[in-house]
Short mmCIF file of C-alpha atoms in Angstrom, two decimals:
data_model
loop_
_atom_site.label_atom_id
_atom_site.label_comp_id
_atom_site.label_asym_id
_atom_site.label_seq_id
_atom_site.Cartn_x
_atom_site.Cartn_y
_atom_site.Cartn_z
CA MET G 1 101.83 140.10 124.52
CA LYS G 2 104.34 137.58 123.25
CA GLU G 3 106.71 138.94 120.65
CA ASP G 4 105.60 136.43 118.01
CA ILE G 5 101.91 137.35 118.27
CA ILE G 6 100.91 140.16 115.89
CA ALA G 7 97.15 140.35 116.48
CA THR G 8 94.31 138.56 118.25
CA PHE G 9 90.54 138.46 118.04
CA GLU G 10 89.16 137.72 121.51
CA ASP G 11 85.50 136.63 121.54
CA THR G 12 84.89 139.34 118.95
CA THR G 13 81.42 140.14 117.63
CA LEU G 14 80.54 142.81 115.06
CA VAL G 15 77.02 144.16 114.56
CA LEU G 16 76.49 146.84 111.91
CA SER G 17 72.83 146.65 110.92
CA LYS G 18 69.91 148.09 112.87
CA ASN G 19 68.27 144.66 113.01
CA GLY G 20 71.05 143.48 115.30
CA ARG G 21 72.35 140.73 113.02
CA ALA G 22 75.95 139.90 113.82
CA ILE G 23 78.35 139.92 110.87
CA ILE G 24 81.13 138.43 113.00
CA LYS G 25 80.16 136.08 115.83
CA ASN G 26 82.36 135.36 118.87
CA LEU G 27 85.53 135.09 116.82
CA ASP G 28 88.73 133.89 118.48
CA LEU G 29 91.85 134.02 116.33
CA THR G 30 95.57 134.48 116.90
CA VAL G 31 97.80 135.85 114.14
CA SER G 32 101.47 134.97 114.65
CA GLN G 33 104.63 136.43 113.14
CA GLY G 34 105.25 134.98 109.67
CA ASP G 35 101.70 133.71 109.15
CA PHE G 36 100.18 133.88 105.68
CA ILE G 37 96.53 133.37 106.54
CA VAL G 38 93.99 133.05 103.74
CA LEU G 39 90.30 133.72 104.45
CA LEU G 40 87.89 131.81 102.22
CA GLY G 41 84.10 131.85 102.20
CA GLY G 42 81.05 133.07 100.35
CA ASN G 43 79.88 136.66 100.05
CA GLY G 44 78.67 137.95 103.39
CA SER G 45 80.61 135.37 105.40
CA GLY G 46 82.56 138.05 107.27
CA LYS G 47 85.96 137.90 105.58
CA SER G 48 86.27 141.57 104.64
CA SER G 49 84.77 142.63 107.97
CA CYS G 50 87.68 140.90 109.72
CA ILE G 51 90.07 142.95 107.59
CA LYS G 52 88.19 146.17 108.38
CA MET G 53 88.32 145.51 112.10
CA LEU G 54 92.05 144.87 111.97
CA ASN G 55 92.75 148.15 110.13
CA GLY G 56 90.43 150.17 112.35
CA THR G 57 87.63 150.85 109.85
CA PHE G 58 85.17 148.91 112.05
CA LYS G 59 85.22 148.68 115.84
CA PRO G 60 84.02 145.43 117.45
CA THR G 61 80.61 145.54 119.10
CA GLN G 62 81.80 143.20 121.83
CA GLY G 63 84.99 141.39 122.65
CA LYS G 64 88.41 142.73 121.81
CA ILE G 65 90.92 143.00 118.98
CA VAL G 66 94.55 143.44 119.99
CA VAL G 67 96.98 144.70 117.36
CA ASP G 68 100.69 144.97 118.16
CA GLY G 69 99.89 144.63 121.85
CA ARG G 70 97.25 147.39 121.99
CA ASP G 71 93.47 147.32 122.10
CA ALA G 72 92.30 148.41 118.64
CA LYS G 73 89.32 150.21 120.18
CA THR G 74 91.68 152.74 121.74
CA MET G 75 93.46 153.53 118.48
CA THR G 76 92.55 155.67 115.48
CA ILE G 77 92.88 154.43 111.91
CA LYS G 78 95.99 156.60 111.63
CA ASP G 79 97.48 154.95 114.73
CA ILE G 80 96.87 151.48 113.33
CA SER G 81 98.20 152.39 109.88
CA ARG G 82 101.65 152.85 111.38
CA PHE G 83 102.03 149.08 111.55
CA VAL G 84 99.17 147.69 109.43
CA GLY G 85 99.08 148.03 105.63
CA THR G 86 95.94 147.41 103.57
CA LEU G 87 95.42 146.81 99.86
CA THR G 88 91.86 146.26 98.59
CA GLN G 89 90.26 145.23 95.30
CA ASP G 90 89.48 148.87 94.40
CA VAL G 91 92.34 149.79 92.07
CA GLU G 92 91.32 153.46 92.15
CA MET G 93 91.88 153.54 95.91
CA SER G 94 95.34 151.94 95.79
CA THR G 95 97.11 155.16 94.78
CA PHE G 96 96.53 158.90 94.51
CA GLY G 97 95.49 159.27 90.89
CA ASP G 98 96.39 162.93 90.32
CA MET G 99 99.85 162.45 91.81
CA THR G 100 102.78 161.04 89.86
CA VAL G 101 104.40 157.69 90.57
CA PHE G 102 107.26 159.60 92.23
CA GLU G 103 104.88 161.65 94.38
CA ASN G 104 102.99 158.53 95.46
CA CYS G 105 106.28 156.96 96.56
CA PHE G 106 107.32 160.12 98.39
CA LEU G 107 103.97 160.28 100.18
CA ALA G 108 104.33 156.67 101.33
CA ASP G 109 107.96 157.17 102.29
CA THR G 110 107.32 160.26 104.44
CA LYS G 111 103.80 159.20 105.53
CA GLY G 112 102.54 162.54 104.25
CA THR G 113 104.53 164.60 106.74
CA GLU G 114 106.69 166.52 104.24
CA PRO G 115 106.05 168.57 101.07
CA VAL G 116 107.28 167.12 97.78
CA PRO G 117 110.84 168.43 97.22
CA TYR G 118 111.75 170.56 94.22
CA LYS G 119 115.06 168.76 93.71
CA LYS G 120 114.38 165.05 93.34
CA THR G 121 117.58 163.48 91.96
CA ALA G 122 118.64 161.45 94.99
CA LEU G 123 115.11 160.32 95.73
CA TYR G 124 114.55 159.38 92.07
CA GLU G 125 117.36 156.86 92.29
CA LYS G 126 116.12 155.56 95.62
CA TYR G 127 112.58 155.02 94.33
CA ARG G 128 113.67 153.64 90.96
CA LYS G 129 115.75 150.99 92.70
CA TYR G 130 112.88 150.18 95.06
CA LEU G 131 110.16 150.04 92.39
CA LYS G 132 112.25 147.86 90.09
CA THR G 133 111.52 144.98 92.47
CA PHE G 134 107.81 145.36 91.81
CA LEU G 135 107.78 146.24 88.10
CA PRO G 136 110.91 147.24 86.15
CA ARG G 137 109.05 149.61 83.83
CA PHE G 138 108.12 151.80 86.79
CA CYS G 139 111.67 153.18 86.45
CA ASP G 140 110.58 155.03 83.29
CA MET G 141 107.20 156.13 84.67
CA MET G 142 108.22 158.30 87.60
CA GLU G 143 106.50 161.44 86.26
CA MET G 144 103.37 159.66 85.05
CA PRO G 145 100.15 160.40 86.96
CA ALA G 146 98.99 157.25 88.73
CA LYS G 147 95.55 157.54 87.13
CA LYS G 148 97.15 156.71 83.77
CA LEU G 149 98.50 153.37 85.00
CA SER G 150 96.77 150.10 84.18
CA GLY G 151 94.81 148.33 86.91
CA GLY G 152 97.65 145.91 87.58
CA GLU G 153 100.21 148.70 87.66
CA LYS G 154 98.08 150.61 90.17
CA GLN G 155 97.89 147.56 92.42
CA LEU G 156 101.64 146.99 92.23
CA LEU G 157 102.31 150.66 92.99
CA GLY G 158 99.82 150.43 95.86
CA LEU G 159 101.62 147.36 97.16
CA ALA G 160 104.96 149.16 96.87
CA MET G 161 103.51 152.05 98.89
CA CYS G 162 102.22 149.65 101.57
CA LEU G 163 105.64 148.03 101.87
CA MET G 164 107.79 151.18 101.64
CA HIS G 165 108.17 150.81 105.40
CA PRO G 166 107.26 147.12 105.86
CA PRO G 167 104.22 146.82 108.14
CA LYS G 168 103.98 144.26 110.90
CA LEU G 169 100.74 143.09 109.30
CA LEU G 170 99.69 143.27 105.65
CA LEU G 171 95.99 142.94 104.79
CA LEU G 172 95.05 141.97 101.23
CA ASP G 173 91.31 142.16 100.55
CA GLU G 174 90.76 140.50 97.15
CA HIS G 175 93.50 142.72 95.75
CA THR G 176 93.64 140.86 92.40
CA SER G 177 89.91 140.32 91.84
CA ALA G 178 89.42 143.36 89.56
CA LEU G 179 92.29 142.34 87.24
CA ASP G 180 92.28 140.07 84.20
CA HIS G 181 93.63 136.55 84.73
CA THR G 182 97.13 137.17 83.38
CA MET G 183 97.67 140.38 85.33
CA ALA G 184 96.11 138.87 88.48
CA GLU G 185 98.57 135.98 88.38
CA ASN G 186 101.46 138.38 87.79
CA VAL G 187 100.45 140.63 90.70
CA MET G 188 99.93 137.60 92.96
CA THR G 189 103.35 136.16 92.12
CA ILE G 190 105.12 139.46 92.80
CA THR G 191 103.11 140.01 95.98
CA THR G 192 104.00 136.65 97.49
CA GLU G 193 107.66 136.83 96.47
CA ILE G 194 108.10 140.13 98.30
CA ILE G 195 106.09 138.97 101.32
CA ARG G 196 108.38 135.96 101.67
CA GLN G 197 111.55 137.99 101.14
CA LYS G 198 110.57 140.46 103.85
CA ASN G 199 108.82 137.87 106.08
CA ILE G 200 105.71 140.02 106.39
CA THR G 201 102.79 138.59 108.33
CA THR G 202 99.81 138.60 105.96
CA ILE G 203 96.07 137.99 105.94
CA MET G 204 94.54 137.64 102.48
CA VAL G 205 90.87 137.50 101.52
CA THR G 206 90.19 135.69 98.26
CA HIS G 207 87.77 133.43 96.40
CA HIS G 208 90.68 131.86 94.50
CA ILE G 209 91.10 128.44 96.11
CA GLN G 210 94.29 127.61 94.19
CA HIS G 211 95.92 130.79 95.49
CA ALA G 212 94.94 129.75 99.01
CA ILE G 213 96.55 126.34 98.51
CA ASP G 214 99.67 127.70 96.82
CA TYR G 215 100.45 130.62 99.13
CA GLY G 216 98.73 130.29 102.50
CA ASN G 217 100.33 128.47 105.40
CA ARG G 218 96.93 128.57 107.07
CA ILE G 219 93.48 128.59 105.46
CA LEU G 220 90.40 129.66 107.40
CA GLY G 221 86.94 128.97 106.02
CA MET G 222 84.20 131.36 107.12
CA LYS G 223 80.41 131.03 107.07
CA GLU G 224 77.92 133.46 108.62
CA GLY G 225 80.55 135.26 110.66
CA ARG G 226 82.21 132.19 112.12
CA VAL G 227 85.34 130.19 111.34
CA VAL G 228 84.07 126.76 110.27
CA CYS G 229 87.40 125.18 109.30
CA ASP G 230 91.05 125.85 110.06
CA MET G 231 93.56 124.18 107.75
CA ARG G 232 97.25 124.44 108.52
CA GLU G 233 100.31 123.70 106.42
CA GLU G 234 100.63 120.15 107.68
CA ASN G 235 97.10 119.06 106.72
CA LYS G 236 96.05 121.25 103.79
CA SER G 237 98.41 119.41 101.43
CA SER G 238 96.23 116.31 101.68
CA LEU G 239 93.09 118.18 100.62
CA THR G 240 91.83 118.72 97.08
CA LYS G 241 90.25 121.92 95.79
CA ASP G 242 86.86 120.18 95.98
CA ASP G 243 87.47 119.28 99.63
CA ILE G 244 88.24 122.89 100.48
CA LEU G 245 85.29 124.16 98.44
CA LYS G 246 82.88 121.93 100.37
CA MET G 247 84.27 123.01 103.75
CA CYS G 248 84.41 126.74 103.09
CA TYR G 249 81.37 127.45 100.90
#
């Protein structure tokens, strides 16, 4: 696999229901280093299923998905998580609620391979400095249980955990949809700033067309498990929100 290719769908079909209906149909897609791909489409169009196949939750029924040069069918979710990070719309799943902010950071940092240390001074400073990039007030919340954070704070902590060791591919599945407008915009701004700083290849599922226009360098519209339009940086600038709405929904 070429170094600049992060993942590919190769004639990929996904069937989950007993009636044999395909959720994803013969999908071909190449994800390259530095891409910020936005998936648009109505409910049931297959957007989130693409995310779940990339992170190993679903295995393709036919065809192949290659992630970091390896066939995803041969890897466990744990294998894939070493180089793929996922953040979903479920704010309660972004962090470990009964663990403190510090403990969540430590878990992400060590990938759960070490017990939480009794003496934390050096790590406190390390995590404070790191978290300040995401939300300055995290510096004063290190001993707060994550379940006491607001929805936006949980998503930002979840994002920080995903990026503690920057993944080759970041998957965002409507990660701002459960937040109020102000917090959603704040989380989105911070998310994209850090993605650009670290040059992290990203696929984002959203219904927010303006976010797709503002942040994606490639917009894919999906209907009934197929990609029906593919808009790249050079041509999406000439399209209005109404144009994109008509093509993708």
